[in-house]
PDB file of C-alpha atoms in Angstrom:
ATOM      1  CA  MET A   1     -47.436 229.495-216.159  1.00 46.00           C
ATOM      2  CA  SER A   2     -48.402 225.460-216.125  1.00 66.00           C
ATOM      3  CA  GLU A   3     -49.885 225.455-219.929  1.00 81.00           C
ATOM      4  CA  THR A   4     -48.191 225.857-223.106  1.00 83.00           C
ATOM      5  CA  VAL A   5     -48.513 228.184-225.056  1.00 83.00           C
ATOM      6  CA  GLN A   6     -50.678 225.885-227.673  1.00 85.00           C
ATOM      7  CA  GLU A   7     -52.804 224.939-224.706  1.00 87.00           C
ATOM      8  CA  VAL A   8     -53.304 229.345-224.396  1.00 88.00           C
ATOM      9  CA  ARG A   9     -54.028 229.189-227.722  1.00 86.00           C
ATOM     10  CA  VAL A  10     -56.713 226.494-227.821  1.00 87.00           C
ATOM     11  CA  ARG A  11     -58.212 227.823-225.042  1.00 90.00           C
ATOM     12  CA  LEU A  12     -58.852 231.310-225.975  1.00 94.00           C
ATOM     13  CA  PRO A  13     -60.148 232.782-228.815  1.00 95.00           C
ATOM     14  CA  ALA A  14     -57.992 234.020-231.455  1.00 95.00           C
ATOM     15  CA  ALA A  15     -59.151 237.605-231.050  1.00 96.00           C
ATOM     16  CA  VAL A  16     -58.326 237.229-226.874  1.00 97.00           C
ATOM     17  CA  TYR A  17     -55.090 235.742-228.111  1.00 96.00           C
ATOM     18  CA  ASP A  18     -54.550 238.285-230.824  1.00 96.00           C
ATOM     19  CA  LEU A  19     -55.183 241.134-228.074  1.00 97.00           C
ATOM     20  CA  ALA A  20     -52.847 239.855-225.898  1.00 97.00           C
ATOM     21  CA  ARG A  21     -49.701 239.742-228.307  1.00 95.00           C
ATOM     22  CA  ARG A  22     -50.756 243.388-229.580  1.00 97.00           C
ATOM     23  CA  LEU A  23     -49.982 244.598-226.096  1.00 98.00           C
ATOM     24  CA  GLY A  24     -46.791 242.655-226.152  1.00 97.00           C
ATOM     25  CA  VAL A  25     -47.747 239.510-223.545  1.00 96.00           C
ATOM     26  CA  LYS A  26     -45.527 236.862-224.349  1.00 90.00           C
ATOM     27  CA  ALA A  27     -46.736 233.478-221.663  1.00 78.00           C
ATOM     28  CA  GLU A  28     -42.875 232.306-221.522  1.00 80.00           C
ATOM     29  CA  GLN A  29     -42.206 235.507-219.554  1.00 79.00           C
ATOM     30  CA  ASN A  30     -44.095 233.474-216.721  1.00 77.00           C
ATOM     31  CA  ARG A  31     -44.724 237.068-214.723  1.00 89.00           C
ATOM     32  CA  SER A  32     -47.385 236.338-211.837  1.00 94.00           C
ATOM     33  CA  ARG A  33     -48.425 239.601-210.529  1.00 96.00           C
ATOM     34  CA  VAL A  34     -47.979 243.009-211.280  1.00 97.00           C
ATOM     35  CA  ARG A  35     -47.268 246.300-208.730  1.00 98.00           C
ATOM     36  CA  LEU A  36     -47.904 249.969-209.626  1.00 98.00           C
ATOM     37  CA  THR A  37     -48.049 253.309-207.961  1.00 98.00           C
ATOM     38  CA  GLN A  38     -51.284 255.867-208.663  1.00 98.00           C
ATOM     39  CA  THR A  39     -51.767 259.320-208.123  1.00 98.00           C
ATOM     40  CA  GLY A  40     -55.059 261.112-208.531  1.00 97.00           C
ATOM     41  CA  ARG A  41     -58.432 262.248-207.356  1.00 96.00           C
ATOM     42  CA  MET A  42     -61.205 260.726-206.020  1.00 94.00           C
ATOM     43  CA  LYS A  43     -64.862 261.418-204.299  1.00 90.00           C
ATOM     44  CA  ARG A  44     -65.941 260.368-200.996  1.00 83.00           C
ATOM     45  CA  SER A  45     -69.291 259.725-202.207  1.00 84.00           C
ATOM     46  CA  LEU A  46     -71.430 259.724-205.584  1.00 87.00           C
ATOM     47  CA  ASP A  47     -73.414 263.107-204.442  1.00 87.00           C
ATOM     48  CA  ALA A  48     -70.199 265.241-203.364  1.00 88.00           C
ATOM     49  CA  GLU A  49     -68.988 267.733-204.948  1.00 89.00           C
ATOM     50  CA  ALA A  50     -65.528 268.105-203.707  1.00 91.00           C
ATOM     51  CA  TRP A  51     -62.955 265.692-205.085  1.00 94.00           C
ATOM     52  CA  MET A  52     -60.216 264.280-202.626  1.00 92.00           C
ATOM     53  CA  THR A  53     -56.412 263.865-203.877  1.00 95.00           C
ATOM     54  CA  PHE A  54     -54.903 260.524-203.377  1.00 96.00           C
ATOM     55  CA  THR A  55     -51.692 258.239-203.831  1.00 97.00           C
ATOM     56  CA  ALA A  56     -51.795 254.593-203.666  1.00 98.00           C
ATOM     57  CA  THR A  57     -50.271 251.178-204.317  1.00 98.00           C
ATOM     58  CA  GLN A  58     -51.999 248.293-205.981  1.00 98.00           C
ATOM     59  CA  ALA A  59     -51.003 244.594-206.390  1.00 98.00           C
ATOM     60  CA  ILE A  60     -52.627 242.633-208.899  1.00 98.00           C
ATOM     61  CA  SER A  61     -52.088 239.055-209.577  1.00 98.00           C
ATOM     62  CA  THR A  62     -51.752 237.628-213.363  1.00 97.00           C
ATOM     63  CA  ARG A  63     -52.580 234.360-212.179  1.00 96.00           C
ATOM     64  CA  THR A  64     -55.769 234.312-209.850  1.00 97.00           C
ATOM     65  CA  CYS A  65     -58.161 236.999-209.656  1.00 98.00           C
ATOM     66  CA  GLU A  66     -56.780 238.953-206.877  1.00 98.00           C
ATOM     67  CA  PHE A  67     -55.622 242.920-206.013  1.00 98.00           C
ATOM     68  CA  ASP A  68     -55.232 244.382-203.285  1.00 98.00           C
ATOM     69  CA  TRP A  69     -55.258 248.392-203.557  1.00 98.00           C
ATOM     70  CA  ARG A  70     -54.537 250.917-200.347  1.00 97.00           C
ATOM     71  CA  ALA A  71     -54.585 254.517-200.572  1.00 96.00           C
ATOM     72  CA  LYS A  72     -53.919 257.346-198.748  1.00 95.00           C
ATOM     73  CA  ALA A  73     -56.162 260.400-199.236  1.00 91.00           C
ATOM     74  CA  GLY A  74     -57.582 263.975-197.862  1.00 79.00           C
ATOM     75  CA  PRO A  75     -55.420 266.663-195.841  1.00 79.00           C
ATOM     76  CA  PHE A  76     -52.227 264.814-194.958  1.00 74.00           C
ATOM     77  CA  GLY A  77     -53.387 261.769-195.843  1.00 78.00           C
ATOM     78  CA  LEU A  78     -55.011 261.106-192.864  1.00 86.00           C
ATOM     79  CA  VAL A  79     -57.681 259.120-194.135  1.00 89.00           C
ATOM     80  CA  SER A  80     -56.477 255.331-195.883  1.00 93.00           C
ATOM     81  CA  ALA A  81     -58.519 253.238-198.001  1.00 93.00           C
ATOM     82  CA  ARG A  82     -58.142 249.434-198.936  1.00 94.00           C
ATOM     83  CA  ASP A  83     -60.125 247.526-201.678  1.00 96.00           C
ATOM     84  CA  ALA A  84     -59.199 244.170-202.100  1.00 97.00           C
ATOM     85  CA  LEU A  85     -59.819 240.829-203.585  1.00 98.00           C
ATOM     86  CA  VAL A  86     -57.776 238.395-201.242  1.00 96.00           C
ATOM     87  CA  GLY A  87     -58.553 234.575-201.188  1.00 94.00           C
ATOM     88  CA  GLY A  88     -62.104 234.915-202.592  1.00 94.00           C
ATOM     89  CA  GLU A  89     -62.833 237.473-200.146  1.00 95.00           C
ATOM     90  CA  GLY A  90     -63.551 241.163-201.194  1.00 95.00           C
ATOM     91  CA  ARG A  91     -62.693 243.987-199.057  1.00 93.00           C
ATOM     92  CA  PHE A  92     -63.562 247.664-198.650  1.00 91.00           C
ATOM     93  CA  ASP A  93     -62.634 249.893-195.429  1.00 91.00           C
ATOM     94  CA  ILE A  94     -61.452 253.186-194.889  1.00 88.00           C
ATOM     95  CA  MET A  95     -60.067 254.515-191.814  1.00 82.00           C
ATOM     96  CA  ALA A  96     -58.941 257.843-190.297  1.00 86.00           C
ATOM     97  CA  LEU A  97     -55.939 258.070-188.708  1.00 75.00           C
ATOM     98  CA  GLY A  98     -54.888 254.360-189.490  1.00 70.00           C
ATOM     99  CA  PHE A  99     -57.217 253.241-186.980  1.00 67.00           C
ATOM    100  CA  ILE A 100     -60.699 255.190-186.891  1.00 72.00           C
ATOM    101  CA  PRO A 101     -63.419 253.287-188.886  1.00 65.00           C
ATOM    102  CA  ILE A 102     -65.039 255.342-191.048  1.00 74.00           C
ATOM    103  CA  ALA A 103     -66.976 252.623-193.471  1.00 71.00           C
ATOM    104  CA  ARG A 104     -66.504 248.830-194.027  1.00 74.00           C
ATOM    105  CA  ALA A 105     -68.165 246.669-196.185  1.00 82.00           C
ATOM    106  CA  LYS A 106     -69.781 243.298-194.898  1.00 82.00           C
ATOM    107  CA  HIS A 107     -68.142 240.421-196.455  1.00 87.00           C
ATOM    108  CA  THR A 108     -70.797 239.255-198.831  1.00 93.00           C
ATOM    109  CA  PRO A 109     -70.981 237.506-202.642  1.00 95.00           C
ATOM    110  CA  ALA A 110     -72.176 240.997-203.341  1.00 94.00           C
ATOM    111  CA  LEU A 111     -69.108 242.711-202.321  1.00 95.00           C
ATOM    112  CA  VAL A 112     -67.224 239.534-203.922  1.00 96.00           C
ATOM    113  CA  ARG A 113     -69.027 240.281-207.201  1.00 97.00           C
ATOM    114  CA  GLY A 114     -68.149 244.155-207.465  1.00 96.00           C
ATOM    115  CA  GLU A 115     -64.764 243.321-206.787  1.00 97.00           C
ATOM    116  CA  LEU A 116     -64.112 240.813-209.563  1.00 98.00           C
ATOM    117  CA  MET A 117     -65.632 243.038-212.037  1.00 98.00           C
ATOM    118  CA  ARG A 118     -62.909 245.382-210.549  1.00 98.00           C
ATOM    119  CA  TYR A 119     -60.184 243.100-211.206  1.00 98.00           C
ATOM    120  CA  LEU A 120     -61.652 242.263-214.343  1.00 98.00           C
ATOM    121  CA  ALA A 121     -62.033 245.805-215.714  1.00 98.00           C
ATOM    122  CA  GLU A 122     -58.571 246.667-214.575  1.00 98.00           C
ATOM    123  CA  ILE A 123     -56.916 243.895-216.826  1.00 98.00           C
ATOM    124  CA  PRO A 124     -55.303 246.898-219.095  1.00 98.00           C
ATOM    125  CA  TRP A 125     -53.055 247.486-215.967  1.00 98.00           C
ATOM    126  CA  ALA A 126     -51.950 243.339-215.690  1.00 98.00           C
ATOM    127  CA  PRO A 127     -52.069 242.656-219.698  1.00 98.00           C
ATOM    128  CA  ASP A 128     -50.485 239.064-218.726  1.00 97.00           C
ATOM    129  CA  ALA A 129     -53.649 237.969-216.939  1.00 97.00           C
ATOM    130  CA  ILE A 130     -55.257 237.203-220.404  1.00 97.00           C
ATOM    131  CA  LEU A 131     -52.500 234.520-221.049  1.00 96.00           C
ATOM    132  CA  CYS A 132     -52.052 233.543-217.706  1.00 94.00           C
ATOM    133  CA  ASN A 133     -55.305 233.576-215.554  1.00 96.00           C
ATOM    134  CA  SER A 134     -57.340 230.882-216.314  1.00 94.00           C
ATOM    135  CA  ALA A 135     -59.960 231.670-214.406  1.00 97.00           C
ATOM    136  CA  LEU A 136     -60.881 233.715-216.367  1.00 98.00           C
ATOM    137  CA  ARG A 137     -63.806 233.007-219.588  1.00 98.00           C
ATOM    138  CA  TRP A 138     -63.973 235.160-222.388  1.00 98.00           C
ATOM    139  CA  ARG A 139     -65.750 235.316-225.690  1.00 96.00           C
ATOM    140  CA  GLU A 140     -65.733 237.335-228.689  1.00 95.00           C
ATOM    141  CA  ASP A 141     -68.836 240.142-228.161  1.00 92.00           C
ATOM    142  CA  GLY A 142     -68.489 242.198-231.518  1.00 87.00           C
ATOM    143  CA  PRO A 143     -65.863 243.448-233.916  1.00 88.00           C
ATOM    144  CA  ASP A 144     -64.249 245.970-231.388  1.00 95.00           C
ATOM    145  CA  THR A 145     -65.701 243.989-228.173  1.00 98.00           C
ATOM    146  CA  LEU A 146     -64.340 241.086-225.701  1.00 98.00           C
ATOM    147  CA  SER A 147     -66.520 239.977-223.055  1.00 98.00           C
ATOM    148  CA  VAL A 148     -64.447 238.638-220.128  1.00 98.00           C
ATOM    149  CA  SER A 149     -65.992 236.844-217.252  1.00 98.00           C
ATOM    150  CA  ALA A 150     -65.079 234.832-213.594  1.00 98.00           C
ATOM    151  CA  GLY A 151     -66.945 234.032-210.550  1.00 97.00           C
ATOM    152  CA  ALA A 152     -69.513 231.466-210.298  1.00 96.00           C
ATOM    153  CA  GLY A 153     -73.126 231.593-208.664  1.00 96.00           C
ATOM    154  CA  GLU A 154     -73.921 234.419-206.575  1.00 95.00           C
ATOM    155  CA  THR A 155     -70.216 235.884-207.327  1.00 97.00           C
ATOM    156  CA  ALA A 156     -70.729 235.380-211.033  1.00 97.00           C
ATOM    157  CA  SER A 157     -69.424 238.540-212.957  1.00 98.00           C
ATOM    158  CA  GLU A 158     -68.960 240.140-216.153  1.00 98.00           C
ATOM    159  CA  VAL A 159     -67.092 242.485-218.032  1.00 98.00           C
ATOM    160  CA  LEU A 160     -67.175 243.958-221.587  1.00 98.00           C
ATOM    161  CA  LEU A 161     -63.929 245.340-222.976  1.00 98.00           C
ATOM    162  CA  SER A 162     -64.115 247.844-226.002  1.00 98.00           C
ATOM    163  CA  LEU A 163     -61.122 248.014-228.021  1.00 98.00           C
ATOM    164  CA  ASP A 164     -59.765 251.248-229.698  1.00 97.00           C
ATOM    165  CA  ARG A 165     -58.649 251.950-233.387  1.00 96.00           C
ATOM    166  CA  ASP A 166     -55.001 250.443-232.240  1.00 97.00           C
ATOM    167  CA  GLY A 167     -57.135 247.647-230.719  1.00 97.00           C
ATOM    168  CA  ARG A 168     -55.930 248.078-227.388  1.00 98.00           C
ATOM    169  CA  ILE A 169     -58.293 248.171-224.337  1.00 98.00           C
ATOM    170  CA  ALA A 170     -60.263 251.405-224.529  1.00 98.00           C
ATOM    171  CA  GLY A 171     -62.573 250.866-221.287  1.00 98.00           C
ATOM    172  CA  GLY A 172     -64.316 248.082-219.583  1.00 98.00           C
ATOM    173  CA  PHE A 173     -68.423 248.133-218.500  1.00 98.00           C
ATOM    174  CA  ALA A 174     -70.469 246.300-216.356  1.00 98.00           C
ATOM    175  CA  ALA A 175     -73.968 246.397-216.941  1.00 97.00           C
ATOM    176  CA  ASP A 176     -75.104 245.602-213.038  1.00 96.00           C
ATOM    177  CA  ARG A 177     -72.520 245.863-210.672  1.00 97.00           C
ATOM    178  CA  PRO A 178     -73.578 246.289-206.781  1.00 94.00           C
ATOM    179  CA  ARG A 179     -73.414 249.953-205.365  1.00 90.00           C
ATOM    180  CA  SER A 180     -74.175 248.278-201.956  1.00 82.00           C
ATOM    181  CA  ALA A 181     -72.479 245.261-200.770  1.00 71.00           C
ATOM    182  CA  THR A 182     -75.750 244.473-198.535  1.00 72.00           C
ATOM    183  CA  GLU A 183     -79.291 244.911-199.157  1.00 75.00           C
ATOM    184  CA  PRO A 184     -80.521 247.106-201.438  1.00 84.00           C
ATOM    185  CA  LEU A 185     -77.551 245.669-203.763  1.00 85.00           C
ATOM    186  CA  LEU A 186     -78.267 248.538-206.280  1.00 91.00           C
ATOM    187  CA  PRO A 187     -76.885 247.288-209.613  1.00 94.00           C
ATOM    188  CA  THR A 188     -75.845 249.854-211.401  1.00 96.00           C
ATOM    189  CA  PRO A 189     -74.348 250.279-214.875  1.00 97.00           C
ATOM    190  CA  TRP A 190     -70.467 251.129-214.475  1.00 98.00           C
ATOM    191  CA  ARG A 191     -67.923 251.915-216.646  1.00 97.00           C
ATOM    192  CA  GLY A 192     -63.906 252.521-216.800  1.00 97.00           C
ATOM    193  CA  ARG A 193     -61.923 254.482-219.552  1.00 98.00           C
ATOM    194  CA  PHE A 194     -57.891 254.059-220.181  1.00 98.00           C
ATOM    195  CA  SER A 195     -55.852 256.429-221.924  1.00 98.00           C
ATOM    196  CA  ASP A 196     -52.285 257.580-222.475  1.00 98.00           C
ATOM    197  CA  TYR A 197     -50.671 253.911-223.524  1.00 98.00           C
ATOM    198  CA  ARG A 198     -46.928 254.021-223.638  1.00 98.00           C
ATOM    199  CA  CYS A 199     -44.711 250.921-223.909  1.00 98.00           C
ATOM    200  CA  HIS A 200     -43.413 250.162-221.160  1.00 97.00           C
ATOM    201  CA  ASP A 201     -41.475 246.842-219.977  1.00 94.00           C
ATOM    202  CA  HIS A 202     -42.150 245.688-223.443  1.00 94.00           C
ATOM    203  CA  LEU A 203     -45.785 246.092-222.961  1.00 97.00           C
ATOM    204  CA  TRP A 204     -48.606 248.707-223.953  1.00 98.00           C
ATOM    205  CA  LEU A 205     -50.363 249.782-220.992  1.00 98.00           C
ATOM    206  CA  PRO A 206     -52.731 252.750-219.881  1.00 98.00           C
ATOM    207  CA  PHE A 207     -51.217 255.473-217.707  1.00 98.00           C
ATOM    208  CA  ALA A 208     -54.337 256.921-217.271  1.00 98.00           C
ATOM    209  CA  GLY A 209     -57.820 255.921-216.182  1.00 98.00           C
ATOM    210  CA  GLU A 210     -61.226 257.236-215.141  1.00 98.00           C
ATOM    211  CA  VAL A 211     -64.144 255.566-213.393  1.00 98.00           C
ATOM    212  CA  ALA A 212     -67.827 256.379-213.556  1.00 98.00           C
ATOM    213  CA  TRP A 213     -71.596 254.972-212.438  1.00 97.00           C
ATOM    214  CA  GLU A 214     -74.406 255.764-214.740  1.00 96.00           C
ATOM    215  CA  ILE A 215     -77.751 256.593-212.731  1.00 93.00           C
ATOM    216  CA  ASP A 216     -80.889 257.493-213.696  1.00 91.00           C
ATOM    217  CA  GLY A 217     -79.231 257.482-217.491  1.00 90.00           C
ATOM    218  CA  LYS A 218     -76.547 260.112-216.298  1.00 94.00           C
ATOM    219  CA  GLU A 219     -72.806 259.260-215.771  1.00 96.00           C
ATOM    220  CA  THR A 220     -71.376 260.055-212.440  1.00 95.00           C
ATOM    221  CA  LEU A 221     -67.682 260.247-212.614  1.00 97.00           C
ATOM    222  CA  TYR A 222     -66.065 259.344-209.128  1.00 95.00           C
ATOM    223  CA  TRP A 223     -62.314 258.300-209.792  1.00 97.00           C
ATOM    224  CA  GLN A 224     -59.526 259.773-211.625  1.00 98.00           C
ATOM    225  CA  GLY A 225     -55.964 258.173-211.622  1.00 98.00           C
ATOM    226  CA  ARG A 226     -52.423 258.232-213.012  1.00 98.00           C
ATOM    227  CA  ILE A 227     -49.905 255.473-212.706  1.00 98.00           C
ATOM    228  CA  GLU A 228     -46.757 256.516-211.494  1.00 98.00           C
ATOM    229  CA  ARG A 229     -44.523 253.575-211.824  1.00 98.00           C
ATOM    230  CA  TRP A 230     -45.661 249.851-212.766  1.00 98.00           C
ATOM    231  CA  ALA A 231     -43.446 246.760-212.214  1.00 97.00           C
ATOM    232  CA  ALA A 232     -43.770 242.971-212.876  1.00 95.00           C
ATOM    233  CA  PHE A 233     -42.659 240.161-211.062  1.00 93.00           C
ATOM    234  CA  THR A 234     -41.660 236.614-212.171  1.00 86.00           C
ATOM    235  CA  ALA A 235     -42.826 233.360-210.269  1.00 71.00           C
ATOM    236  CA  VAL A 236     -39.970 231.522-208.916  1.00 61.00           C
ATOM    237  CA  GLY A 237     -40.303 227.785-209.794  1.00 50.00           C
TER     238      GLY A 237
END
């Protein structure tokens, strides 16, 4: 990390720096990325009643707004999915048998904005980003709420992080995450919740999470997952 600890403390609101320390983050550890393995279930579409089980791996950068989630779902894992934000470009693909396209989102600012919101909401799984990612903009939004934002112009994104009674991140909320990468964009309230915090590798991490859209005042849950393995990697040089 190029910044000194003092520079980080000056850049961040006190409540944000305190959150990082509560979660066990230490700036001097210089961890640049996280890799985790998940299992869980998800819906193919919001109006589907059936759930598909999945296994997934995910890489998350703690220095830049980037992640890469790759999953296999359905019978025998015949359906693969990739949801990513890499090099400033969003990506969402679903394939059958590894090469037959089922769905592929167009590369638009709306897609980037949605993926940025996912990155911001998943900071609990890569808490070193609180101190290490200088692209994040923070503000206190109440006694138990912090706002974190990133991007600019058409990709400007913001997520509200709520804190539980232990001062850890209980959930993330975006009031207008695009449900579509193309017109109509359908900006929709979207939230994630975290639970089952455990101390792992000297960090407090949530080992369970779920995600939902709020449509016409009704919450529709579409993703639930658990962390099976988690590891952080230190930058070299």
